[in-house]
Short mmCIF file of C-alpha atoms in Angstrom, two decimals:
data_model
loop_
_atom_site.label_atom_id
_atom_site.label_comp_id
_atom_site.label_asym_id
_atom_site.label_seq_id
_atom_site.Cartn_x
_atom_site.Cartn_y
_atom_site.Cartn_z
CA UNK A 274 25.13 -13.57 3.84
CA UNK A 275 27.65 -15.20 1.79
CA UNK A 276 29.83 -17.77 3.69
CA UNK A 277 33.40 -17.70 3.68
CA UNK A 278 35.93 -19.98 4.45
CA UNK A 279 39.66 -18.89 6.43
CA UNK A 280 42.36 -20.64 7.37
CA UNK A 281 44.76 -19.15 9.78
CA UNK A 282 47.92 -19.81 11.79
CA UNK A 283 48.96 -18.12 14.82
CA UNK A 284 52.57 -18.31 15.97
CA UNK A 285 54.56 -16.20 18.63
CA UNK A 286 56.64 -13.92 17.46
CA UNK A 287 60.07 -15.25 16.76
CA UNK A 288 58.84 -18.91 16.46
CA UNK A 289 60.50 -21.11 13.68
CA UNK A 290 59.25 -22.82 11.29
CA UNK A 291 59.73 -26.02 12.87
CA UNK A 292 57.58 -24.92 14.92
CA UNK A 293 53.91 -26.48 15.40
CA UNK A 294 51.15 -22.88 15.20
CA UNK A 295 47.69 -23.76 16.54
CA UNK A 296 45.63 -23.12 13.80
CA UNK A 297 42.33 -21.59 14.84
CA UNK A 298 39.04 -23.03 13.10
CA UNK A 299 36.48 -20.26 11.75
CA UNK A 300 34.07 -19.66 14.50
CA UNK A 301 31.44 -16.55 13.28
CA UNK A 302 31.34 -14.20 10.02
CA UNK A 303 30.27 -10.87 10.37
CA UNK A 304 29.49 -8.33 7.44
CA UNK A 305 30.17 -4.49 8.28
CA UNK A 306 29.70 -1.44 6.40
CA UNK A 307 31.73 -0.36 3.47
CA UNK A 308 32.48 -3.88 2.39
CA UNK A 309 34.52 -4.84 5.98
CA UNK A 310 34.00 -8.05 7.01
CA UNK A 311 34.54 -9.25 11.01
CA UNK A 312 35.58 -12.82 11.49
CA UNK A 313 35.55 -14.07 14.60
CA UNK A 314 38.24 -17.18 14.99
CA UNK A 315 38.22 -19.93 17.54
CA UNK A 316 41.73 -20.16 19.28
CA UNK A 317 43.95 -19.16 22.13
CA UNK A 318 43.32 -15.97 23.32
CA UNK A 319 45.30 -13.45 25.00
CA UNK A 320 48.88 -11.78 24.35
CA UNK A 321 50.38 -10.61 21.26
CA UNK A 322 51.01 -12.50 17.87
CA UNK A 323 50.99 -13.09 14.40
CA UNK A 324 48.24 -14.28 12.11
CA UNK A 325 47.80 -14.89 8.96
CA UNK A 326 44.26 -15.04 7.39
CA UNK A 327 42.91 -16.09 4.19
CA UNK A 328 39.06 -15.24 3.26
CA UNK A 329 36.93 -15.60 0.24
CA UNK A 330 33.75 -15.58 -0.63
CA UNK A 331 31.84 -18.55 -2.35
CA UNK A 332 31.99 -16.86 -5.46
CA UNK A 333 36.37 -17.15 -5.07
CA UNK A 334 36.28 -13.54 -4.93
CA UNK A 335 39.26 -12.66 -2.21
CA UNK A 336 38.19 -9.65 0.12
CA UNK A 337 41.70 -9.73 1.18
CA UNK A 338 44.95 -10.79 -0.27
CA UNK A 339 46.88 -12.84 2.32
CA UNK A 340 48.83 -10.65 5.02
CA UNK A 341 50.93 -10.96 8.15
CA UNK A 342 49.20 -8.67 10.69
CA UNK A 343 49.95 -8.10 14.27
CA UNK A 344 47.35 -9.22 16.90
CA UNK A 345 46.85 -6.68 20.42
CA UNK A 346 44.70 -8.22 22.69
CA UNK A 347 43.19 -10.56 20.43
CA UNK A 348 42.48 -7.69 17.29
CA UNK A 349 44.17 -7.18 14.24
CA UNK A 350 42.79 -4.75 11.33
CA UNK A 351 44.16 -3.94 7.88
CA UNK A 352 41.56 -1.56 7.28
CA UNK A 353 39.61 -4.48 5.22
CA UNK A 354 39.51 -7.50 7.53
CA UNK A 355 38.85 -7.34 11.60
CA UNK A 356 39.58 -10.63 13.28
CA UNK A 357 39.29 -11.77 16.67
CA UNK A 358 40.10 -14.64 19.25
CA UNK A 359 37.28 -15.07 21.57
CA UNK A 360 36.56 -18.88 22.00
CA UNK A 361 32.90 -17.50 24.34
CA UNK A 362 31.87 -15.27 21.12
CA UNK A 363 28.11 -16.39 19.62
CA UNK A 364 28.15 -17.97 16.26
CA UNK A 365 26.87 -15.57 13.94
CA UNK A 366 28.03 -17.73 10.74
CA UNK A 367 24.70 -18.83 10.06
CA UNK A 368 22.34 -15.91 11.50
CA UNK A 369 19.69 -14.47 9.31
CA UNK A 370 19.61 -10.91 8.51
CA UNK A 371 16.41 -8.89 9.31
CA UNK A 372 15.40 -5.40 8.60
CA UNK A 373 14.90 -3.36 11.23
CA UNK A 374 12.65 -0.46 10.73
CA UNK A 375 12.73 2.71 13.19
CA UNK A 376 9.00 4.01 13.32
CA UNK A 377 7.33 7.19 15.56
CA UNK A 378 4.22 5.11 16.06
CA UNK A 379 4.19 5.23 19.98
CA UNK A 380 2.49 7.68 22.34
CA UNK A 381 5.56 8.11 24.34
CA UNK A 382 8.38 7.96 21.54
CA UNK A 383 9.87 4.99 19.29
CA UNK A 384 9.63 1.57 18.01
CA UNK A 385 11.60 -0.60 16.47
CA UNK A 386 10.37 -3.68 14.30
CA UNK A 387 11.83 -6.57 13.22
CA UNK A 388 11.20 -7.10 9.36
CA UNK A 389 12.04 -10.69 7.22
CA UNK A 390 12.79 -9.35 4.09
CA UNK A 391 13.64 -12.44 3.08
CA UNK A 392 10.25 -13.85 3.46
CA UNK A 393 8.59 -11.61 0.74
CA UNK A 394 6.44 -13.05 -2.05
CA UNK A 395 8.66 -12.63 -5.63
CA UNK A 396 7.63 -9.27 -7.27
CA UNK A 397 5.12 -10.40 -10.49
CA UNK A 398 5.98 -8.43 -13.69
CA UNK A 399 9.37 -6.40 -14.46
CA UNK A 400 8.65 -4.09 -12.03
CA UNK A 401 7.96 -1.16 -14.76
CA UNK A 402 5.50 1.49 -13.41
CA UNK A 403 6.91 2.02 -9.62
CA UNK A 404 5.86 -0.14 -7.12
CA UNK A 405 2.92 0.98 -6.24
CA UNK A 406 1.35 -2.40 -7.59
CA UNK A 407 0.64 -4.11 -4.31
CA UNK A 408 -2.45 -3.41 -3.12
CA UNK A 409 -3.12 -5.34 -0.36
CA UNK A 410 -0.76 -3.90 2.90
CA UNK A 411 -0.26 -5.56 5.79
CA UNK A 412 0.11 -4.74 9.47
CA UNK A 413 3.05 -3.92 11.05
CA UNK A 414 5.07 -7.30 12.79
CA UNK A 415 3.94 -7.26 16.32
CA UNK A 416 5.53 -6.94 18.86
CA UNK A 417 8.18 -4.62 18.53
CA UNK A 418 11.65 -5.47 18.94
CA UNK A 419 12.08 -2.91 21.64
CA UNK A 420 10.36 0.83 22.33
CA UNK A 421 12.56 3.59 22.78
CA UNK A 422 10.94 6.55 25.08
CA UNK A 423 12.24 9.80 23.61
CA UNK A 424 11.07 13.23 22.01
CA UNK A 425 9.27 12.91 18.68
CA UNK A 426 10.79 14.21 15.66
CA UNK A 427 14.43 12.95 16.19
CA UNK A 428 14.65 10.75 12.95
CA UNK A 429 18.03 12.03 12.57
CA UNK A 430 19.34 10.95 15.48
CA UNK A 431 18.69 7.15 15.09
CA UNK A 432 22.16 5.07 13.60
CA UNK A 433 23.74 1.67 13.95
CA UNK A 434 27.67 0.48 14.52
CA UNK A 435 27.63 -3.00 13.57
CA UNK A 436 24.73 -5.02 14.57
CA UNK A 437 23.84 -2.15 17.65
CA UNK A 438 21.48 0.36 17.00
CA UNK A 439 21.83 4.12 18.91
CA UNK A 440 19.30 6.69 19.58
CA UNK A 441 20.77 9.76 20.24
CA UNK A 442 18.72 12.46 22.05
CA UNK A 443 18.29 15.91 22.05
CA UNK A 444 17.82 16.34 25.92
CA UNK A 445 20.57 17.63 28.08
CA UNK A 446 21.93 14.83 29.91
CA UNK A 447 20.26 12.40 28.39
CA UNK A 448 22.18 8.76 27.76
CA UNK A 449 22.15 7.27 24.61
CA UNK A 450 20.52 4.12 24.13
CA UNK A 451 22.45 1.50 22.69
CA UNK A 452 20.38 -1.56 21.50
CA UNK A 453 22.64 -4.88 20.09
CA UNK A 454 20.18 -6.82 17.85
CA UNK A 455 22.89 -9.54 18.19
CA UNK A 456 22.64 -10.27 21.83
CA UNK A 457 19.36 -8.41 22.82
CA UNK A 458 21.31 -6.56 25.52
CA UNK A 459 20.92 -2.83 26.25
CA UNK A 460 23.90 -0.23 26.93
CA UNK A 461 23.88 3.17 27.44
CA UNK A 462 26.31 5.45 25.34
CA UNK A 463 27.31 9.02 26.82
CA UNK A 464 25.72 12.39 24.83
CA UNK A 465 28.42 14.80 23.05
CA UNK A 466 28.91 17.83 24.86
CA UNK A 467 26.97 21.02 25.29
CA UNK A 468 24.49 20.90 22.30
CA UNK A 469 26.58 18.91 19.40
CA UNK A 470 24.63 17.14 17.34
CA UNK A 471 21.52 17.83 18.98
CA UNK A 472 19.53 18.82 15.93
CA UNK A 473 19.60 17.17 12.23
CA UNK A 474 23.26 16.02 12.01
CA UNK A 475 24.81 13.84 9.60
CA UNK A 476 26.10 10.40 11.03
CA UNK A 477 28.56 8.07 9.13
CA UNK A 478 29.89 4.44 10.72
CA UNK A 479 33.23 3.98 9.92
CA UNK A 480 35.69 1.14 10.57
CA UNK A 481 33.04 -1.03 12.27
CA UNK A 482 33.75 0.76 16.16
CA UNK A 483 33.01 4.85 15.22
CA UNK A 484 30.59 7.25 14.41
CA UNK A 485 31.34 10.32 12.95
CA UNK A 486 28.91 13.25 13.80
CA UNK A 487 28.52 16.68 11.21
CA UNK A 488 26.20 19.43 12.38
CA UNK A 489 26.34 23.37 11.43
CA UNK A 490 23.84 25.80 11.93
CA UNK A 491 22.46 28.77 10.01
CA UNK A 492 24.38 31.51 12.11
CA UNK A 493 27.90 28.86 10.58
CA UNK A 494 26.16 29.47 7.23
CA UNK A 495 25.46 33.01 7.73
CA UNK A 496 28.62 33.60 9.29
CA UNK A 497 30.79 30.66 7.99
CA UNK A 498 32.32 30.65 11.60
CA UNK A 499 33.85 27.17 11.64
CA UNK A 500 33.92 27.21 15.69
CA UNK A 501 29.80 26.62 14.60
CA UNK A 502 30.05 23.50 12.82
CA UNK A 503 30.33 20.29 15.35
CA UNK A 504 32.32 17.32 14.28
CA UNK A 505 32.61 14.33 17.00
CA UNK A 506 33.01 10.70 17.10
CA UNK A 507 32.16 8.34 18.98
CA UNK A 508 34.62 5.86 19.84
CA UNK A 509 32.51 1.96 20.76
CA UNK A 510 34.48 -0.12 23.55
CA UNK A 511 37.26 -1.72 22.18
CA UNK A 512 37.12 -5.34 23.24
CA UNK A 513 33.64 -5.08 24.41
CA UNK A 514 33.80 -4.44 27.84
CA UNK A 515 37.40 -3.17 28.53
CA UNK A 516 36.14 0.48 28.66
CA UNK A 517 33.52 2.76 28.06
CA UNK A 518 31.60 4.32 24.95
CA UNK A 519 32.78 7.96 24.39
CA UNK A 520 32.52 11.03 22.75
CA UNK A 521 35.47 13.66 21.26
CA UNK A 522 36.29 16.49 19.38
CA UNK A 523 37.82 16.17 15.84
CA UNK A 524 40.26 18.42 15.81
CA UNK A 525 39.69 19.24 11.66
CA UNK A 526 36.08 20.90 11.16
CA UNK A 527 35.02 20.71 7.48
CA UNK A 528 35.70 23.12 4.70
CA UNK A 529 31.65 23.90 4.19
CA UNK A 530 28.52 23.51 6.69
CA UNK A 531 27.61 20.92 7.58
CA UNK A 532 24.00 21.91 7.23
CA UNK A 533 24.40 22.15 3.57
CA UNK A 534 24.94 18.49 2.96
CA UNK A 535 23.22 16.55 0.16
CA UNK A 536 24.93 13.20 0.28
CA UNK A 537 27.39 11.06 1.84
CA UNK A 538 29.21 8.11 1.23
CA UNK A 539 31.89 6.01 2.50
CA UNK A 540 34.85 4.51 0.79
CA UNK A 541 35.67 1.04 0.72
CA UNK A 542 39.36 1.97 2.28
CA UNK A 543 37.68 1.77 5.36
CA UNK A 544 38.72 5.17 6.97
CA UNK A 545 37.54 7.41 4.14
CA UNK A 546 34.31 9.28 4.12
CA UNK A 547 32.74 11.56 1.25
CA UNK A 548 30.55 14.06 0.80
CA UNK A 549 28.95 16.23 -1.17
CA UNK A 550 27.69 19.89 0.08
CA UNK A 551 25.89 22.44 -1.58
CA UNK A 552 25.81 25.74 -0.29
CA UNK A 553 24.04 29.11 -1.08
CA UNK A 554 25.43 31.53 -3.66
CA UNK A 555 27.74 34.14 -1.99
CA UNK A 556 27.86 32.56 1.37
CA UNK A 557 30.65 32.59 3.49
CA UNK A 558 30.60 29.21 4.84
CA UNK A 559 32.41 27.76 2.15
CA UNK A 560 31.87 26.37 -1.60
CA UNK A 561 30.06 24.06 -3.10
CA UNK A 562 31.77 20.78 -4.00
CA UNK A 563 32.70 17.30 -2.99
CA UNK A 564 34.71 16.62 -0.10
CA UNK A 565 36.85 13.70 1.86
CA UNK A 566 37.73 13.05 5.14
CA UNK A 567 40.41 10.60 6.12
CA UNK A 568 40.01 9.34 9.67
CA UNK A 569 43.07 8.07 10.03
CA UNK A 570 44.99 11.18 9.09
CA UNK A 571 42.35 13.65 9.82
CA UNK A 572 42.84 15.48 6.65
CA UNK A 573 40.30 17.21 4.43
CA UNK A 574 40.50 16.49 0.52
CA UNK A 575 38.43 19.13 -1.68
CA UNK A 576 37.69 16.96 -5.06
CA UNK A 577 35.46 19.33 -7.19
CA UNK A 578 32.84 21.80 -6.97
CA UNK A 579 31.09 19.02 -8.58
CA UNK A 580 28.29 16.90 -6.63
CA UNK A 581 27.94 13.22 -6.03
CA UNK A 582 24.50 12.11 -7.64
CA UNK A 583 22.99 11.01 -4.82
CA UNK A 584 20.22 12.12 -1.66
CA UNK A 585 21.45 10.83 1.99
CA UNK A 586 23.45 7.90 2.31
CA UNK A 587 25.19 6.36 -0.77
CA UNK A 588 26.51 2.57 -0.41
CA UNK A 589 29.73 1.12 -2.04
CA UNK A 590 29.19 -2.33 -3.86
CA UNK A 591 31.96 -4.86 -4.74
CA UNK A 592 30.48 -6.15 -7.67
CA UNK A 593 29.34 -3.30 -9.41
CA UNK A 594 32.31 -1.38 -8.33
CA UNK A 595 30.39 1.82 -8.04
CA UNK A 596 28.58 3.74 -4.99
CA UNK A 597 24.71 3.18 -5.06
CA UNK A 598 22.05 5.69 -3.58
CA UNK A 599 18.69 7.56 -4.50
CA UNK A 600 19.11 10.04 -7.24
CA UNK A 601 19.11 13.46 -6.25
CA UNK A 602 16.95 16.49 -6.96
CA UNK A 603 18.82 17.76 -9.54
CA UNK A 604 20.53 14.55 -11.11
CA UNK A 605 21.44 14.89 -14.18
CA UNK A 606 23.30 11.51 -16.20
CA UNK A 607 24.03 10.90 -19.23
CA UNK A 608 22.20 13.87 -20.48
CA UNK A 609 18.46 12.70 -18.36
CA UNK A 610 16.50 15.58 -16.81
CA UNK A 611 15.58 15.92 -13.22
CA UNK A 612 12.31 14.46 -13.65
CA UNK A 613 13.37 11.12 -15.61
CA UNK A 614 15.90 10.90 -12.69
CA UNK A 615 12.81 10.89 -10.08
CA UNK A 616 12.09 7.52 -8.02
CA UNK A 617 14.94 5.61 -9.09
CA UNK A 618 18.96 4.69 -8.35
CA UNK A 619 21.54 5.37 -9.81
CA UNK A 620 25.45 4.34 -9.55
CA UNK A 621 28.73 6.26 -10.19
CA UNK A 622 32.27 5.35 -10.70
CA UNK A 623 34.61 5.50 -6.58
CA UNK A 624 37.04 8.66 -6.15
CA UNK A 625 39.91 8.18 -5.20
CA UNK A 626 40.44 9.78 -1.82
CA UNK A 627 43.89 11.29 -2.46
CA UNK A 628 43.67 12.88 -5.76
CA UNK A 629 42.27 16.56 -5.84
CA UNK A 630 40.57 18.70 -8.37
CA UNK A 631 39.34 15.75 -10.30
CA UNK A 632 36.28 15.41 -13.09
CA UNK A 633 33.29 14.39 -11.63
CA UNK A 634 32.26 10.65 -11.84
CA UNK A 635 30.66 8.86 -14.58
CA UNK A 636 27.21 8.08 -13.96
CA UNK A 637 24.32 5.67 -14.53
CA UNK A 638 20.71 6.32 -13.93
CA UNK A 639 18.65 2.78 -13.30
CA UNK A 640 16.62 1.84 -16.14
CA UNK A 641 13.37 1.43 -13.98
CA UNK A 642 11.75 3.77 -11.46
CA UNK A 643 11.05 2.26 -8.36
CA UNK A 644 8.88 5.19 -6.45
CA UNK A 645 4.83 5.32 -6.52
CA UNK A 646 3.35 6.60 -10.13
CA UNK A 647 1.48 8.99 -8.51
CA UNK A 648 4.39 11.69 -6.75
CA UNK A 649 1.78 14.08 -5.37
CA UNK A 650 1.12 10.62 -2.78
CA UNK A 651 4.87 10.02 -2.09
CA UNK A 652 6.55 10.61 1.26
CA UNK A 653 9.85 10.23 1.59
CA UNK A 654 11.99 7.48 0.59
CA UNK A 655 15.03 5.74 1.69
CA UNK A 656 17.96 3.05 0.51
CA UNK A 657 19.48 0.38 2.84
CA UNK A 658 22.34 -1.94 1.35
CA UNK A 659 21.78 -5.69 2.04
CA UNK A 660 25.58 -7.19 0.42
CA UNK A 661 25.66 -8.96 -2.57
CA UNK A 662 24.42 -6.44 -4.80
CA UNK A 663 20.83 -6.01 -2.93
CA UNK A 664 19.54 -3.38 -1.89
CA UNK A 665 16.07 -2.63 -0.06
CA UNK A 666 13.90 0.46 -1.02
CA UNK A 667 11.37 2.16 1.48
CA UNK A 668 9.35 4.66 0.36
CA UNK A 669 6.36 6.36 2.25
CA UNK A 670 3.13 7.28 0.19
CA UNK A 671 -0.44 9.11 1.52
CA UNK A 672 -3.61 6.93 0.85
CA UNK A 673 -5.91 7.30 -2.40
CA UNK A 674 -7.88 10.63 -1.77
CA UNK A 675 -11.26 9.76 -0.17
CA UNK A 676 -14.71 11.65 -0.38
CA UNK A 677 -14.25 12.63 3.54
CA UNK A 678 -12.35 12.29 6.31
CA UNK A 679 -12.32 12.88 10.05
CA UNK A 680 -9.36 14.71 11.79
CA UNK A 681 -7.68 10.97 13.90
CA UNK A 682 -6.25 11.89 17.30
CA UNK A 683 -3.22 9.24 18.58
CA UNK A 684 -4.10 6.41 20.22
CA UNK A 685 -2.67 2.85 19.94
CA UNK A 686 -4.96 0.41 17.48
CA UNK A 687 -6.37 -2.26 18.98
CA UNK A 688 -4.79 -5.64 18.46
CA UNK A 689 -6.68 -8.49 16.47
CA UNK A 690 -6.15 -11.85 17.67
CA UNK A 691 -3.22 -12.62 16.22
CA UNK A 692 -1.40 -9.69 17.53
CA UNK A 693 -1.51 -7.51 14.47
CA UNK A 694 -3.12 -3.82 14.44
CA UNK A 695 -6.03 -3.69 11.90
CA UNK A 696 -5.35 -1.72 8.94
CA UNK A 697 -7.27 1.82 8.63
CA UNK A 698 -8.35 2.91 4.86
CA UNK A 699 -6.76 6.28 6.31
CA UNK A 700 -2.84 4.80 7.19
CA UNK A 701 -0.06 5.58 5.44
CA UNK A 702 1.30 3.19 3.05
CA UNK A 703 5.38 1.87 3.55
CA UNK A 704 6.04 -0.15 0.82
CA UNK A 705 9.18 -2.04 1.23
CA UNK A 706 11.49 -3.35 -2.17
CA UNK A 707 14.27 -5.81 -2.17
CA UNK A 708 15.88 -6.25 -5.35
CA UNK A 709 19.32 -6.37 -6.93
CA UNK A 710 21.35 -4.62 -9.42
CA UNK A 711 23.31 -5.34 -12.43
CA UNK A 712 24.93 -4.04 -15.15
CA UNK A 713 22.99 -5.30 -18.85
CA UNK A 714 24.66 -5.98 -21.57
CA UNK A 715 24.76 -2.40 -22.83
CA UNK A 716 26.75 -1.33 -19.40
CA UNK A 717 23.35 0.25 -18.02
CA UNK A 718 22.27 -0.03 -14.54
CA UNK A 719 19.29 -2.28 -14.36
CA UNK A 720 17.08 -4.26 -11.38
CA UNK A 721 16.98 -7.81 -11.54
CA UNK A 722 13.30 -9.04 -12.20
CA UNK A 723 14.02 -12.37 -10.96
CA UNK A 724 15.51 -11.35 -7.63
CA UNK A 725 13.10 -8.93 -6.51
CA UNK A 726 10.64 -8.88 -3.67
CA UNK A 727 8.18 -6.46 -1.72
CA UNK A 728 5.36 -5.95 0.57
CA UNK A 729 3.48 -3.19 2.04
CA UNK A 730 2.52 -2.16 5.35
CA UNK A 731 0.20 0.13 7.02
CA UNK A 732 1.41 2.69 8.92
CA UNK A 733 -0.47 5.42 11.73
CA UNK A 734 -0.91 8.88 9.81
CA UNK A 735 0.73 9.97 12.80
CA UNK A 736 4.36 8.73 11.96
CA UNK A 737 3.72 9.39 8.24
CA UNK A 738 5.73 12.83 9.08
CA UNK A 739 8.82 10.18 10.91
CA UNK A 740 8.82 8.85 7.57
CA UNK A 741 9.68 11.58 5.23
CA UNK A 742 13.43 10.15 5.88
CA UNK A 743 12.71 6.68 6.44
CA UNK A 744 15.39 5.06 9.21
CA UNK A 745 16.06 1.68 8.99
CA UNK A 746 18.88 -1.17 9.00
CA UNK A 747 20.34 -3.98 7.96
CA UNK A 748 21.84 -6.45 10.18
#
């Protein structure tokens, strides 16, 4: 994580210039999504003031232009920075970031391992051919971080706020289980109503303290009744412990179903969210196109019946200036065919969220694929943003076809001394990618050889399905 340096002066409102402001020393540093950053500020607490904060990052690039913002109970937001006074808040400045991989590898639901990306031997070569090069996988890190006991088959259901990580369920009545990788404690969120977002919804963080919830349903798409298609958020406690985690309707349901979405991505504004929704010919749940949603003003912006680029989540980068995801399906850039698109990234120019009717994006397919050679093995793949321009690949492959092989019922491996489960010639492959992007000299998006890492693991054939949409997280 990039450190930044603040300065900051508090004064009561009214003061003069005489006067003497405490000046609060930085205390923790916090990345969010969408390029937010939380700093936490050692100082007086309490009441209502003014601050003024400064941040940059080592490179002298300024997140935030200087600004006078007012401070309730020891907040303030501009939609870019989030500060707050808490002189009992742990230093986070100088915490290492882990991955944190979501796996259906347990009899009676969930686990959740704790990856060191940062650990990884450097890639050898340029990474041409996929990365199917490493040959040797490892186990799984044992133990894991925690075990979540839930139904199987509720990939889409796992998210993370900040450095806490939910698991929503599909059972009635069921809490959600709130897990801060921060502090190790455990809280339990409330479940939407009735049976919103119960199935395969689409889940966006926004603002660093809500989740927005999509889900439709084929009678919506078959019908395009609107009453159909859920849209919630959940609202995190706001300080911490002043009140309670809950759920609410938005009162603006989209413009298509939500089951038809391809992509999503959020805006570095902070309260913006894309996406991109394809739906079937002559349906009546609404066209195809790109869409916005402003949180703030709860407002839907229809920006083409073009599509974003990307499959899943797409992730907004500072220095490239451009969203970043997994091409899609039917990707097409710069005149490249599906197929060429296949296994790799690609990047496309921000929309602004106010304009409508606009010409799609400019695009730019990554020079290199990063999935296995061999597609009749791969999985499922996914993209998780790491700041700075990285960005970590998992993709899921099947083993090398073997002669034989008996039908494996689930059980738990044994452990080996060490406290890792043997490897089976029979698991799964994840491979796991960290590398970083750039622009070369011709403008094209390319991975940087020298800052690229990976590793392998061996995973259960029994969560191989879990991993068709990989589910993991940076923090």
């Amino acid at each position: 994580m990039a450190k930044l340096s603040a300065t900051a002066t508090r004064t009561s409102p009214g003061a003069t210039t005489n006067g003497a402001p405490t000046e609060p020393t930085l205390h923790a540093v916090h990345r969010l999504e969408a390029g937010r950053t939380a700093v936490c500020l050692r100082g007086q607490r309490g009441g209502t003031g003014w601050v003024q904060t400064r941040c940059r990052q080592a490179t002298g690039h300024t997140i935030q232009p200087p600004r006078y913002l007012q401070a309730r109970d020891g907040w303030i937001e501009d939609g870019k920075i989030i500060a707050r006074y808490n002189e009992n808040c742990e230093d986070m400045s100088s915490s290492k970031r882990h991955l944190y991989l979501v796996l259906e590898d347990w009899e009676q639901g969930y686990t959740i391992r704790k990856i060191d990306v940062e650990s990884f031997d450097a890639a050898s070569g340029d990474g041409g051919g996929g990365i199917d090069a490493n040959k040797d996988p490892e186990a799984l890190p044992e133990p894991p971080v925690i075990r979540v006991e839930a139904e199987h088959g509720q990939a889409a259901l796992f998210t993370a706020l900040g450095t806490r990580i939910l698991a929503l369920q599909r059972s009635a009545g069921a809490g959600v289980p709130v897990f801060d990788t921060a502090t190790l404690g455990l809280a339990v969120a409330p479940q939407p109503q009735g049976d919103a977002l119960a199935n395969s919804p689409t889940l966006v963080a926004i603002g660093g303290d809500r989740i927005y919830g999509l889900e439709g349903t084929k009678a919506a798409a078959a019908a395009g009744d609107r009453e159909l298609r859920h849209f919630e958020v959940l609202r995190a406690p706001a300080p911490p412990g002043r009140t309670l985690w809950s759920w609410s309707a938005v009162p603006a349901p989209p413009p298509f179903n939500p089951s038809s979405v391809l992509c999503h991505a959020a805006h570095p504004d902070g309260r913006t969210v894309f996406f991109s929704a394809e739906c079937a010919a002559g349906s009546k749940a609404g066209g195809s196109g790109t869409f916005s949603f402003n949180t703030q003003r709860l407002e839907w912006t229809c920006h083409g019946n073009w599509l974003l680029p990307f499959t899943g989540q797409a992730h907004y980068d500072a220095k490239l200036d451009a969203w970043v995801g997994i091409c899609g399906g039917d990707t097409d850039t710069d005149g490249d065919d599906a197929g060429a698109a296949r296994g790799r990234v690609c990047s496309c120019g921000v929309v602004a969220p106010g304009r409508r009717r606009v010409p799609a994006p400019e695009c730019k397919l990554g020079a290199e694929p990063l999935f296995c050679e061999d597609e009749k093995r791969h999985v499922g793949a996914a993209l998780v943003y790491m700041g700075d321009s990285r960005f970590c690949l998992l993709e899921c492959v099947k083993p090398k076809p073997r002669a034989a092989r008996t039908k494996k019922v689930w059980k738990e491996k044994p452990r080996e001394s060490n406290g890792h489960s043997p490897t089976d010639p029979s698991d799964h492959l994840l491979h796991v990618t960290a590398f970083g992007l750039k622009y070369g000299d011709q403008g094209e998006l390319t991975a940087a050889a020298a800052r690229r890492q990976r590793r392998s693991y061996a995973v259960p054939q029994n969560a191989a399905k879990f991993l068709e949409k990989p589910v993991a997280f940076w923090m």
